[in-house]
Coordinates of C-alpha atoms in Angstrom, one line a residue:
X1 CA -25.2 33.1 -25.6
X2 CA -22.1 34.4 -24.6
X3 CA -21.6 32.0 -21.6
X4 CA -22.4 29.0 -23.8
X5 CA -19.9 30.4 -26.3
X6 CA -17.1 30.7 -23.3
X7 CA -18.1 27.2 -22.2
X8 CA -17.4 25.5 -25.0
X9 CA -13.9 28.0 -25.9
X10 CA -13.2 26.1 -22.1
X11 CA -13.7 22.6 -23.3
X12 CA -11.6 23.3 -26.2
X13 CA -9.0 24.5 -23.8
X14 CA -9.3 21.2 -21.4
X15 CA -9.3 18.9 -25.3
X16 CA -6.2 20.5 -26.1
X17 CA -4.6 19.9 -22.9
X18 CA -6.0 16.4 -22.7
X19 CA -4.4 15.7 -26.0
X20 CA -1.0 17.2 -24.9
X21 CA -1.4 15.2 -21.8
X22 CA -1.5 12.1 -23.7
X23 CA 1.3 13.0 -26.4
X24 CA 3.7 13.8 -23.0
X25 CA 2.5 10.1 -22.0
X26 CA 3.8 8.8 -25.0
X27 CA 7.3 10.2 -24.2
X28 CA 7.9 8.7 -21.2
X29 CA 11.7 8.3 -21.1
X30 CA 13.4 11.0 -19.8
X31 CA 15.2 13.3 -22.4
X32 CA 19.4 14.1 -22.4
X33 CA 18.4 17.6 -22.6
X34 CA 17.5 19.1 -19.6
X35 CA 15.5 22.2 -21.0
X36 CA 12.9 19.4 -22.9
X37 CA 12.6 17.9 -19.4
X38 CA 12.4 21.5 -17.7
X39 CA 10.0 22.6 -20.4
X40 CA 7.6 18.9 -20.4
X41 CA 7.3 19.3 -16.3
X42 CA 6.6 23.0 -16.5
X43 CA 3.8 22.5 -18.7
X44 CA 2.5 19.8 -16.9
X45 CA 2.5 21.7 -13.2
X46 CA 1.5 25.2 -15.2
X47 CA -0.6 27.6 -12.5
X48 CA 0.9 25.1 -9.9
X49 CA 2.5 27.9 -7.5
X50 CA 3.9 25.5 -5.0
X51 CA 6.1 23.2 -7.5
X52 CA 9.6 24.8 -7.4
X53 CA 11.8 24.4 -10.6
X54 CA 15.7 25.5 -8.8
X55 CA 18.2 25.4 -11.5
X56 CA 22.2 26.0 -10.4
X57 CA 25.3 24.5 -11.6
X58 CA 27.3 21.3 -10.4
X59 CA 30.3 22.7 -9.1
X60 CA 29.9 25.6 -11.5
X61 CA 30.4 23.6 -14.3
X62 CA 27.1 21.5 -15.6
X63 CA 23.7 22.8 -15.4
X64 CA 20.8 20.8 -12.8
X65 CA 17.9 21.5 -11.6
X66 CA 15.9 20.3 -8.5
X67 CA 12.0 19.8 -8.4
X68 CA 10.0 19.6 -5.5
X69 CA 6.9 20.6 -3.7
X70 CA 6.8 23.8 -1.3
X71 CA 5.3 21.8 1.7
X72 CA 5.9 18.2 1.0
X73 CA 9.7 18.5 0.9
X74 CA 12.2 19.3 4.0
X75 CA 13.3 22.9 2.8
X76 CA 16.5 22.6 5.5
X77 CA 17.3 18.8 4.5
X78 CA 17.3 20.4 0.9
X79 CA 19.5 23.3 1.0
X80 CA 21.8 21.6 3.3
X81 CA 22.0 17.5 1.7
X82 CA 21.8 18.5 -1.4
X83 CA 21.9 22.0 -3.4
X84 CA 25.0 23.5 -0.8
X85 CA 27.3 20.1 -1.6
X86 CA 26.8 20.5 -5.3
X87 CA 27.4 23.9 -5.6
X88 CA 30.7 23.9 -3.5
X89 CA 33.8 24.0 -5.5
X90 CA 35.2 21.1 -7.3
X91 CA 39.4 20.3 -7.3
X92 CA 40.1 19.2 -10.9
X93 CA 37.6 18.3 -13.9
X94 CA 35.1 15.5 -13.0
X95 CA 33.9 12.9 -16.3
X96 CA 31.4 10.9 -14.4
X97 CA 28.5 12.9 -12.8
X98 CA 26.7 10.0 -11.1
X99 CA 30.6 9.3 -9.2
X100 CA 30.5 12.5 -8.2
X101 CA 27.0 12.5 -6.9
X102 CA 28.2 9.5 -4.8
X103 CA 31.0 11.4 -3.7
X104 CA 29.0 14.4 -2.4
X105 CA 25.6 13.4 -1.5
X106 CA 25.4 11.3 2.1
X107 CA 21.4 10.8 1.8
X108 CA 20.2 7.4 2.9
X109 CA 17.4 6.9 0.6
X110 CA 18.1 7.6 -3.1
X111 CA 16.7 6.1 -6.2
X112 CA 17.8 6.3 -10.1
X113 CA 14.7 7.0 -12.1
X114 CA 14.7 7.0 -15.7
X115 CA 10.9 8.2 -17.0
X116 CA 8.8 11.2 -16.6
X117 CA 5.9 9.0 -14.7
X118 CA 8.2 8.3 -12.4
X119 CA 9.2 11.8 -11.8
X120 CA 6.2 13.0 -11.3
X121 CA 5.3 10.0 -8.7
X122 CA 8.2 10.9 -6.9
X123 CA 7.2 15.1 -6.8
X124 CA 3.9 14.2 -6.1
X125 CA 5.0 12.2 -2.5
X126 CA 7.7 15.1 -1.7
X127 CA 10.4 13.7 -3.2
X128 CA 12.6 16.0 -4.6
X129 CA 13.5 14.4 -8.3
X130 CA 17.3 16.1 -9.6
X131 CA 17.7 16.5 -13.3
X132 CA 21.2 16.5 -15.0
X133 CA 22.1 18.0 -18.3
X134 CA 23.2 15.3 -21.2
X135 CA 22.0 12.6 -18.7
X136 CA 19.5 10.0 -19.2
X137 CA 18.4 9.7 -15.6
X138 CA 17.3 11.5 -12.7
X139 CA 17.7 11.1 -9.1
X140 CA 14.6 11.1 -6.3
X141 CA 15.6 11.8 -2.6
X142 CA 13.8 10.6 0.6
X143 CA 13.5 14.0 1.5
X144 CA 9.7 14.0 2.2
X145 CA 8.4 16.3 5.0
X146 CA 4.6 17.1 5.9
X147 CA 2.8 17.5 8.9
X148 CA 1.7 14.6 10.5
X149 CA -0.9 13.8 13.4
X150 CA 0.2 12.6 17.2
X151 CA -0.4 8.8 17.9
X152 CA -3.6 8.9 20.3
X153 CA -5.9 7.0 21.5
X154 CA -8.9 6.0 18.5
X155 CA -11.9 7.8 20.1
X156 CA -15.0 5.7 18.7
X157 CA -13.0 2.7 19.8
X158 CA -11.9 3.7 23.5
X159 CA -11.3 0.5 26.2
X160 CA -10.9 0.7 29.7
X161 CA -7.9 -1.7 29.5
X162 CA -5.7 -2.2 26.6
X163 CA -3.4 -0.1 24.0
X164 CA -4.1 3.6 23.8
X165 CA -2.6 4.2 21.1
X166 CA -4.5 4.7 17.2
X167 CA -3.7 4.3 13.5
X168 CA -3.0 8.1 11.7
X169 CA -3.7 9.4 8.5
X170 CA 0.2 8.6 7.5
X171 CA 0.6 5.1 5.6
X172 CA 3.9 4.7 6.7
X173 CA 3.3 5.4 10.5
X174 CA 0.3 2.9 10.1
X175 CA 2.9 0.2 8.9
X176 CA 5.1 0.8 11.8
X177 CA 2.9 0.3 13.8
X178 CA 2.0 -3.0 12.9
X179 CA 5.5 -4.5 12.3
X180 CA 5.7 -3.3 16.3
X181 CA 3.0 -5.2 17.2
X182 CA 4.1 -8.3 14.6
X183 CA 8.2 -8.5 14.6
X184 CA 8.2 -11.7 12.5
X185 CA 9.2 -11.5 8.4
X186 CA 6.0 -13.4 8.1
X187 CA 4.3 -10.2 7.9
X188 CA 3.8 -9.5 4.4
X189 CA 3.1 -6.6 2.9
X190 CA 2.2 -5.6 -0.5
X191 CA 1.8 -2.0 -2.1
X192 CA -0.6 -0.7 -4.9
X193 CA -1.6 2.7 -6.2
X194 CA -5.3 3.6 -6.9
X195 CA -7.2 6.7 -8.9
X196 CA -6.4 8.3 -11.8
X197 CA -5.8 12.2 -10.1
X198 CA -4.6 10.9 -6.3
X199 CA -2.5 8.0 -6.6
X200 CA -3.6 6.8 -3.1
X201 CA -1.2 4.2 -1.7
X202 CA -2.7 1.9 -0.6
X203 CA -0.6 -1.6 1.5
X204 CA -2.5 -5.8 1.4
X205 CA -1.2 -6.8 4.7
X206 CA -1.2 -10.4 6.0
X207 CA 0.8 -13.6 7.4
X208 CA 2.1 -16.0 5.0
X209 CA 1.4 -19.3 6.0
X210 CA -1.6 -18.4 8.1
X211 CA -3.7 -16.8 5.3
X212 CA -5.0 -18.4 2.5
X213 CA -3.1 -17.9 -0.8
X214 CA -7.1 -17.7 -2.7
X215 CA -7.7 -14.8 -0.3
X216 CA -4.6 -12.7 -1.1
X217 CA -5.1 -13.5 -4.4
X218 CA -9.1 -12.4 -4.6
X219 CA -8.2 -9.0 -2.8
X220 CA -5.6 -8.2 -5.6
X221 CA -7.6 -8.7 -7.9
X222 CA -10.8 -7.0 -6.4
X223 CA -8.6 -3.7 -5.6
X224 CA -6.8 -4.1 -9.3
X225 CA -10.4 -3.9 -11.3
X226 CA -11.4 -0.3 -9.2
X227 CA -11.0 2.1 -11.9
X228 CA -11.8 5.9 -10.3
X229 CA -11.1 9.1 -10.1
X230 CA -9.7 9.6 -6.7
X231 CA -9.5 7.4 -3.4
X232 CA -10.0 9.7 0.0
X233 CA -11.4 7.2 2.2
X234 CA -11.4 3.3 2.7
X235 CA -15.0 3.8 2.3
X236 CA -14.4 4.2 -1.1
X237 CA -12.2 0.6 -1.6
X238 CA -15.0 -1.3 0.7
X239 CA -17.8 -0.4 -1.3
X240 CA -16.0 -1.2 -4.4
X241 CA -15.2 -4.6 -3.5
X242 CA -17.1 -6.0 -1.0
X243 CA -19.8 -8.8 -1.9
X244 CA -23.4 -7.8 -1.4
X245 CA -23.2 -4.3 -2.1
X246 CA -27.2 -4.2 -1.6
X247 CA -26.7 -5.7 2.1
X248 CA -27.1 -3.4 4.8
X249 CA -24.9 -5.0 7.0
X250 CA -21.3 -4.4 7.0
X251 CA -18.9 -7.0 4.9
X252 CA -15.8 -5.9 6.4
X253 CA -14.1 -4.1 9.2
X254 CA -13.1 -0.8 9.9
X255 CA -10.9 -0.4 12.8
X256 CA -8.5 2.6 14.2
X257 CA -6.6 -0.2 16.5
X258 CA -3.4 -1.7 15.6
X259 CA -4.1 -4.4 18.2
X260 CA -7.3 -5.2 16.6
X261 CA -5.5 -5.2 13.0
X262 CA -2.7 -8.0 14.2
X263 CA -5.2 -10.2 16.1
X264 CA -7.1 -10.5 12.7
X265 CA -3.7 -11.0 10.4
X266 CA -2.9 -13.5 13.4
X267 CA -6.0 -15.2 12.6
X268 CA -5.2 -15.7 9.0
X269 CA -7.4 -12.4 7.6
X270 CA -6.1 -10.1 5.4
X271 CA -5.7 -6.0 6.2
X272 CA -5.9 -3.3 4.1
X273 CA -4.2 0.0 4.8
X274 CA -5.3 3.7 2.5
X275 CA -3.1 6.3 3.0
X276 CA -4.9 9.3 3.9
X277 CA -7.3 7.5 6.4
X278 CA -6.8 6.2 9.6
X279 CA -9.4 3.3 9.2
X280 CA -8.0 -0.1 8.4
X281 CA -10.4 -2.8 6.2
X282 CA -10.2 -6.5 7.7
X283 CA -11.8 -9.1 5.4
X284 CA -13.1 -11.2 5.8
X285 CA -15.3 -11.2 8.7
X286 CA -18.6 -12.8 10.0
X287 CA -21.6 -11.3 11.7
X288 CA -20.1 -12.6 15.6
X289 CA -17.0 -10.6 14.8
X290 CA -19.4 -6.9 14.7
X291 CA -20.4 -8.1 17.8
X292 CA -16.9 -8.5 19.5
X293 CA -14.9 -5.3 21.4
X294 CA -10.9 -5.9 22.1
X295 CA -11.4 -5.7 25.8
X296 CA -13.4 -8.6 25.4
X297 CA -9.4 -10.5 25.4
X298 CA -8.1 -8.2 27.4
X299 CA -10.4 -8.8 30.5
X300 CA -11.1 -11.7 32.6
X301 CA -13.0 -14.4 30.3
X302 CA -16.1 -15.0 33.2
X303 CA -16.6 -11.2 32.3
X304 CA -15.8 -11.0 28.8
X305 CA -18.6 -13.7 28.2
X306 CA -21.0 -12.3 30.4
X307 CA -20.5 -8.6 28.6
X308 CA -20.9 -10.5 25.3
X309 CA -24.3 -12.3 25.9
X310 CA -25.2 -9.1 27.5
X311 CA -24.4 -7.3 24.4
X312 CA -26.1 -10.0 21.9
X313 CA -29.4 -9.8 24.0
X314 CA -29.4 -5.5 24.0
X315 CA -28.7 -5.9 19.9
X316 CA -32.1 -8.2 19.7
X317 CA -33.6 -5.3 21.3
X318 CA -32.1 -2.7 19.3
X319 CA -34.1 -3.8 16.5
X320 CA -37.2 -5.3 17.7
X321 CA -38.2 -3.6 21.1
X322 CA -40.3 -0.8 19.0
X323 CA -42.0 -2.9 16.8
X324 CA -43.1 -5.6 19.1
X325 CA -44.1 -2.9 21.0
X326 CA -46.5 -1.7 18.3
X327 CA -47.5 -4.9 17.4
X328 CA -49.0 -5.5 21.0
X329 CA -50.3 -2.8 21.3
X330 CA -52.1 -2.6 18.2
X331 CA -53.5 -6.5 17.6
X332 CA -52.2 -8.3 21.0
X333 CA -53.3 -6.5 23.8
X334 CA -54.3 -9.9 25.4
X335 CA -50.9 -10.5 25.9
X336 CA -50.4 -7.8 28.3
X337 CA -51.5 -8.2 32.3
X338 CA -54.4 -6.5 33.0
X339 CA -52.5 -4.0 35.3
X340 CA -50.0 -2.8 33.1
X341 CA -52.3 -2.8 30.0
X342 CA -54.9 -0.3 32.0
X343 CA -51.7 1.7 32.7
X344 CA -50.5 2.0 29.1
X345 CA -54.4 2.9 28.3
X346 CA -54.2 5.1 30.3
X347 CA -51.5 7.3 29.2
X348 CA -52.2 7.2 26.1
X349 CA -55.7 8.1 26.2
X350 CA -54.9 11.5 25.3
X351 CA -52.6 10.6 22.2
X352 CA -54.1 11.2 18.9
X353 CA -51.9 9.2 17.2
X354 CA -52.1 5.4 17.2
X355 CA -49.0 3.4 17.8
X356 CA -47.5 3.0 14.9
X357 CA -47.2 6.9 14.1
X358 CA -46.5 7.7 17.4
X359 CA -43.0 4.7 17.5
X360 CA -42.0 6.4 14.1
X361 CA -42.3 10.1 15.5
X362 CA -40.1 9.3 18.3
X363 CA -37.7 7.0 16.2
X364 CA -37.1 9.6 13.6
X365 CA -36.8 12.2 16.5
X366 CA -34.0 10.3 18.6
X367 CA -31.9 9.5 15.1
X368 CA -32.3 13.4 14.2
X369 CA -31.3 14.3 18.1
X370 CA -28.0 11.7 17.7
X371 CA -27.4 13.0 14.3
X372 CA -27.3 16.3 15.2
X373 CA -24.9 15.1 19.0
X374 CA -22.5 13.5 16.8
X375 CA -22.3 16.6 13.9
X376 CA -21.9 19.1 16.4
X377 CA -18.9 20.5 17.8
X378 CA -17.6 18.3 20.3
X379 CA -18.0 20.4 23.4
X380 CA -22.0 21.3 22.7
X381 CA -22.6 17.6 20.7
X382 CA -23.2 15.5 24.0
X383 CA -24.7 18.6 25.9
X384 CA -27.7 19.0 22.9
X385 CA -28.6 15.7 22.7
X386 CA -29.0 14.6 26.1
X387 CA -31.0 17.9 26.9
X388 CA -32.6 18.0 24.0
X389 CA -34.3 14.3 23.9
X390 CA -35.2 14.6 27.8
X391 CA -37.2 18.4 26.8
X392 CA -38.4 16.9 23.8
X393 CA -39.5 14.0 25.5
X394 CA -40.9 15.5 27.9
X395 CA -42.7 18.5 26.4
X396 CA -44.4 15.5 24.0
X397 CA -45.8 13.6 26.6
X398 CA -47.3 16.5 28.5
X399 CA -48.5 17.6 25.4
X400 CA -50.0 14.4 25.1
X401 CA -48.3 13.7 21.5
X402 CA -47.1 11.0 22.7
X403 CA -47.1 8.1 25.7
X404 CA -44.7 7.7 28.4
X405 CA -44.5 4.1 27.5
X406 CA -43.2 5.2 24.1
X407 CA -40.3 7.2 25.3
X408 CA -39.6 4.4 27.5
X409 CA -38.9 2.1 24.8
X410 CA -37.3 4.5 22.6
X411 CA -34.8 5.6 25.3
X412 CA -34.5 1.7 26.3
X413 CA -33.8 1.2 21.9
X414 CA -31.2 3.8 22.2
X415 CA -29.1 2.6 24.7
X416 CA -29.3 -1.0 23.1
X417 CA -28.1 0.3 19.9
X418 CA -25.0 1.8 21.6
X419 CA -23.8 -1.3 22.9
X420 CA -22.7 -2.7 19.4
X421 CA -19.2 -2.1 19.2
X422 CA -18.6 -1.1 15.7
X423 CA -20.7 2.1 14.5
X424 CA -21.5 0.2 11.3
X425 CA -23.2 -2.5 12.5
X426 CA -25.3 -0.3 14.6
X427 CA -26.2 1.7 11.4
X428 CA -27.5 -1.4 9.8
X429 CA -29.6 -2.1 13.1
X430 CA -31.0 1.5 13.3
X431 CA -32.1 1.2 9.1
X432 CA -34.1 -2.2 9.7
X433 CA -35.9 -1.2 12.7
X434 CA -37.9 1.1 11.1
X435 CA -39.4 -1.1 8.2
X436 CA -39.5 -3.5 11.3
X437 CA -42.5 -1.3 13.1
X438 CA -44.4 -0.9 9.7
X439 CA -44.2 -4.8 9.4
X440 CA -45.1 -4.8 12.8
X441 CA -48.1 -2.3 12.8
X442 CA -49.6 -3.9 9.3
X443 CA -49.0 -7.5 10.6
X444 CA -48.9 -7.5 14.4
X445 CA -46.5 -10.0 15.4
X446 CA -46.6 -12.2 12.3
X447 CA -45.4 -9.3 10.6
X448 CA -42.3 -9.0 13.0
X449 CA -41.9 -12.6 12.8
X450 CA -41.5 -12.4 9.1
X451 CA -39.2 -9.8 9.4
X452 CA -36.7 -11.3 11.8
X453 CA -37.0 -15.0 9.8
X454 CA -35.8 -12.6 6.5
X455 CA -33.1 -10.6 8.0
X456 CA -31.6 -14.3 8.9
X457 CA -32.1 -15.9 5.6
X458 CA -30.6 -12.7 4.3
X459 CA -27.6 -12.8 6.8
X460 CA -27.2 -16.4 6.1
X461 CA -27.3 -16.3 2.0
X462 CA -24.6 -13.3 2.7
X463 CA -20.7 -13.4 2.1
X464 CA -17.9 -12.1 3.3
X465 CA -15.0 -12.5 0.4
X466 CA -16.6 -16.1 0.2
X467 CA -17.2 -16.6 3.8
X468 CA -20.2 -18.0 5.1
X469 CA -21.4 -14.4 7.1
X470 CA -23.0 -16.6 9.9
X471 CA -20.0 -19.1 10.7
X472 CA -19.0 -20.7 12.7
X473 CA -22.5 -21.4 13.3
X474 CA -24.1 -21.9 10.1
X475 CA -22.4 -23.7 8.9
X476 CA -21.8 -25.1 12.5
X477 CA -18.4 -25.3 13.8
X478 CA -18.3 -27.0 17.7
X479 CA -15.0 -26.3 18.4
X480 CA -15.4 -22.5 17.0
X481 CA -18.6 -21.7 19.6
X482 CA -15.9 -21.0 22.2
X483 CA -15.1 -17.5 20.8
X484 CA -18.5 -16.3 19.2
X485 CA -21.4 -16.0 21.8
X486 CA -18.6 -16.3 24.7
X487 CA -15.1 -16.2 25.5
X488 CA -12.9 -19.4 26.2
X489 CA -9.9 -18.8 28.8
X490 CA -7.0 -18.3 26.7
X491 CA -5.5 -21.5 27.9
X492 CA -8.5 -23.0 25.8
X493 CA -8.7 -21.5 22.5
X494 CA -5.4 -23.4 21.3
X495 CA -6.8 -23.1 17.3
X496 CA -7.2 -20.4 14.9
X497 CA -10.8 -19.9 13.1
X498 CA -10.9 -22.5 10.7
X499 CA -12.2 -20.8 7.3
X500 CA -9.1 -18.0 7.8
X501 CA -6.6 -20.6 9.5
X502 CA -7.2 -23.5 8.0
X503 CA -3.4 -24.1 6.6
X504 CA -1.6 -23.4 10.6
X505 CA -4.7 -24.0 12.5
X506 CA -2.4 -23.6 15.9
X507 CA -1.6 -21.1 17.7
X508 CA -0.7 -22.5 21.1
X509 CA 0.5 -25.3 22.6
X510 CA -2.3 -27.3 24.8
X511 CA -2.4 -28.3 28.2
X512 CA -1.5 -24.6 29.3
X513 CA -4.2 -24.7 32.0
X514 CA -3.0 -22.8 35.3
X515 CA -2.8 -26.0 37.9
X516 CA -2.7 -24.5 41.4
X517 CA -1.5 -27.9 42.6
X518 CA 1.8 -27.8 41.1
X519 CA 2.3 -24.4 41.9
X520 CA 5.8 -23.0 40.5
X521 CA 7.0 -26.1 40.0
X522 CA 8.5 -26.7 36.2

């Protein structure tokens, strides 16, 4: 009883503050009086230790104070830009405060604001806000400090040959980066804010006259309908806008890359920066570009092809090596040679599970075993799993749970799976192949037939922000096919995607073909 009757003294608490909330929102212009603004702030940031209220006096004469957050603001820029200039002495009486700011503050980036929401937007970044008595206005200085991670290299998206250097948690810094890598005005960029209790910035990026005004438009308006609490993660904006949400395959990109990020905008797609995260949204896509790695332009094309068929074969077995090993096993064992079928009898002629059981043990073993590789500490993650899927493996098969055959194709499964190049494609693989081996071991290989005909219909009734998913080969584009299941020389790929860069389709000059006859000859 008594904790039901503090609980609900505590919701009348959070009402009344709610309802003080709201009649503060209704007050939005900033008073003449500084001790109503002083007061209005305080209550708002009450038990908020690290928000400093510092009152002193212009020039000894009219009261001030300065707002800011312990942390977020450059303490030394502060004391020394600021408070110490407007404290000095003053020769003779001064009329016009704001001329007098002028006068005294040298800070490059300083904005008039006139309304408490913009006050506390300002606060909120670590931009001390400066609040004048019998004035109207306030002032907000570009005095933001925090800590901020080094530039390195992304880790899940390491090359041999290319950039090495990654996208940060810090928006700006993420911006930068691109303008480097883009130096043209072309590059757009436009900012919104997102979540009621964060704010999150969040920056559309893309190249006007390459993308498609529909595009930039959709995007706004799919970001401007998210309605939520708080935005941590780009996960949180690509689930809440992309278009199949029940699809298990990926609708956009993530990428920590700023290389990867300006090839798309080149190609007429739009980017989406979160501050906060250091993972970038590219939409839209199709299936072929999960399928592609940077180096893949950064290497010699003869290789980058080869890599790429190599890569598109390893994902076929990624998701149907187990189950069409079940499937023959369990209803097709005329397929197999003679030979190797009286081998695979035999060593599993002490297994006392059939194969079906036995692919989903070891499935649901490996994921655990990479689970647990990737949640661990970095220095014991690659060290566990390795060890612990060849003793596993191992002790299984002598104890005669399961085949040697079996932890052959697992082992063969796993590496497949980690040639996709983006994690979340490889997630989507890893979910289908199990209900692939209980289509397979109910069905044989009708049932892993059926399977593979509806992952395609799926794939190619899915969108990408009204992108055919499967283009540019359904629908077919000839002149596309040169950068999908291979790579063209650059000399030959003299057009930009046609669905993203339709309206400046291109991008080079033609007849740029090295001609050894000529040699250096102009």
């Amino acid at each position: 009883m008594l904790f039901r009757k503090n609980r609900k003294r505590f919701h009348k608490k959070e009402q009344l503050r709610t309802q003080e909330s709201q009649a503060i929102d209704q007050q939005t212009l900033l008073s003449s009086e500084l001790d109503e603004n002083l007061q209005v702030l305080r209550s708002m940031y009450q038990d908020c230790f690290d928000v400093v209220f510092r009152t002193f006096l212009i020039g000894g004469q009219t009261k001030a104070a300065l707002i800011y957050i312990e942390g977020l603001s450059n303490n030394a820029e502060i004391d020394d830009q600021v408070i110490a200039p407007l404290m000095s002495e003053i020769e003779g009486d001064f009329c016009n405060p704001y001329e007098l700011l002028e006068e005294k503050l040298h800070i490059s980036k300083m904005r008039e604001i006139k309304t408490l929401t913009d006050c506390i937007e300002n606060i909120s970044v670590g931009h001390p806000v400066l609040l004048i008595q019998q004035e109207v206005f306030g002032l907000a200085f570009g005095l933001a400090k925090w800590e901020k991670r080094a530039i390195g290299e992304p880790q899940a998206e390491s090359v041999v040959r290319g950039p090495r250097e990654g996208f940060v948690e810090t928006l700006g810094i993420n911006t930068a980066l691109l303008r480097r890598k883009i130096k043209s005005p072309a590059l757009k960029m436009k900012p919104m804010t997102i979540g009621r209790y964060t704010s999150t910035n969040i920056v559309i990026a893309y190249m006007e006259g390459l993308a498609d005004q529909t595009l930039i438009e959709e995007v706004e308006n799919r970001l401007q309908r998210i309605e939520i609490d708080s935005v941590l993660e780009s996960g949180y904006i690509e689930e809440l806008i992309e278009d199949n949400p029940y699809s298990p395959f990926p609708q956009l990109i993530n990428t920590e890359r700023p290389d990867v990020a300006a090839a798309n905008l080149l190609e007429g797609r739009v980017v989406i920066l979160v501050d906060g995260t250091p993972f970038v949204l590219i939409a839209p896509i199709s299936f072929f570009s999960l399928l592609q790695s940077p180096e893949d332009y950064y290497q010699r094309y003869l290789v980058s092809s080869a890599i790429r068929l190599l890569r598109l074969v390893f994902m076929g077995f990624s998701l149907t090596l187990p189950s069409l090993y079940v499937a023959v096993l369990t209803y097709h064992q005329e397929m197999v040679p003679t030979s190797l079928l009286i081998s695979v009898a035999s060593s599993r002629e002490a297994v006392p599970f059939p194969a079906l059981v036995e692919a989903l043990m070891m499935e649901v073993t490996f994921e655990a075993l990479r689970e647990a590789g990737v949640r661990l500490p970095k220095q014991v993650g690659a060290a566990v799993s390795i060890v612990g899927a060849l003793v596993i493996g191992q002790a299984a098969v002598q104890a005669g749970l399961v085949s040697a055959p079996m932890v052959i194709v697992v082992a063969i499964t796993g590496v497949a799976s980690f040639m996709v190049p983006h994690y979340t494609q490889g997630i989507a693989l890893r979910m289908l192949r199990f209900p692939m081996i209980l289509l397979a071991g109910s069905l044989g290989l009708l049932g892993v037939m059926l399977g593979v005909i509806t992952i395609v219909v799926h794939l190619c009734t899915l969108r990408s922000f009204g992108i055919p998913y499967l283009t540019p080969i359904a629908p077919m584009k000839g002149n596309e096919v040169k950068d999908t299941l291979i790579r063209a020389p650059w000399w030959m790929m003299n057009t930009r995607p046609h669905l993203t860069g339709e309206f400046n389709p291109y991008r080079q000059s033609s007849g740029q073909k090295p001609d050894p006859s000529k040699g250096g000859e102009q």
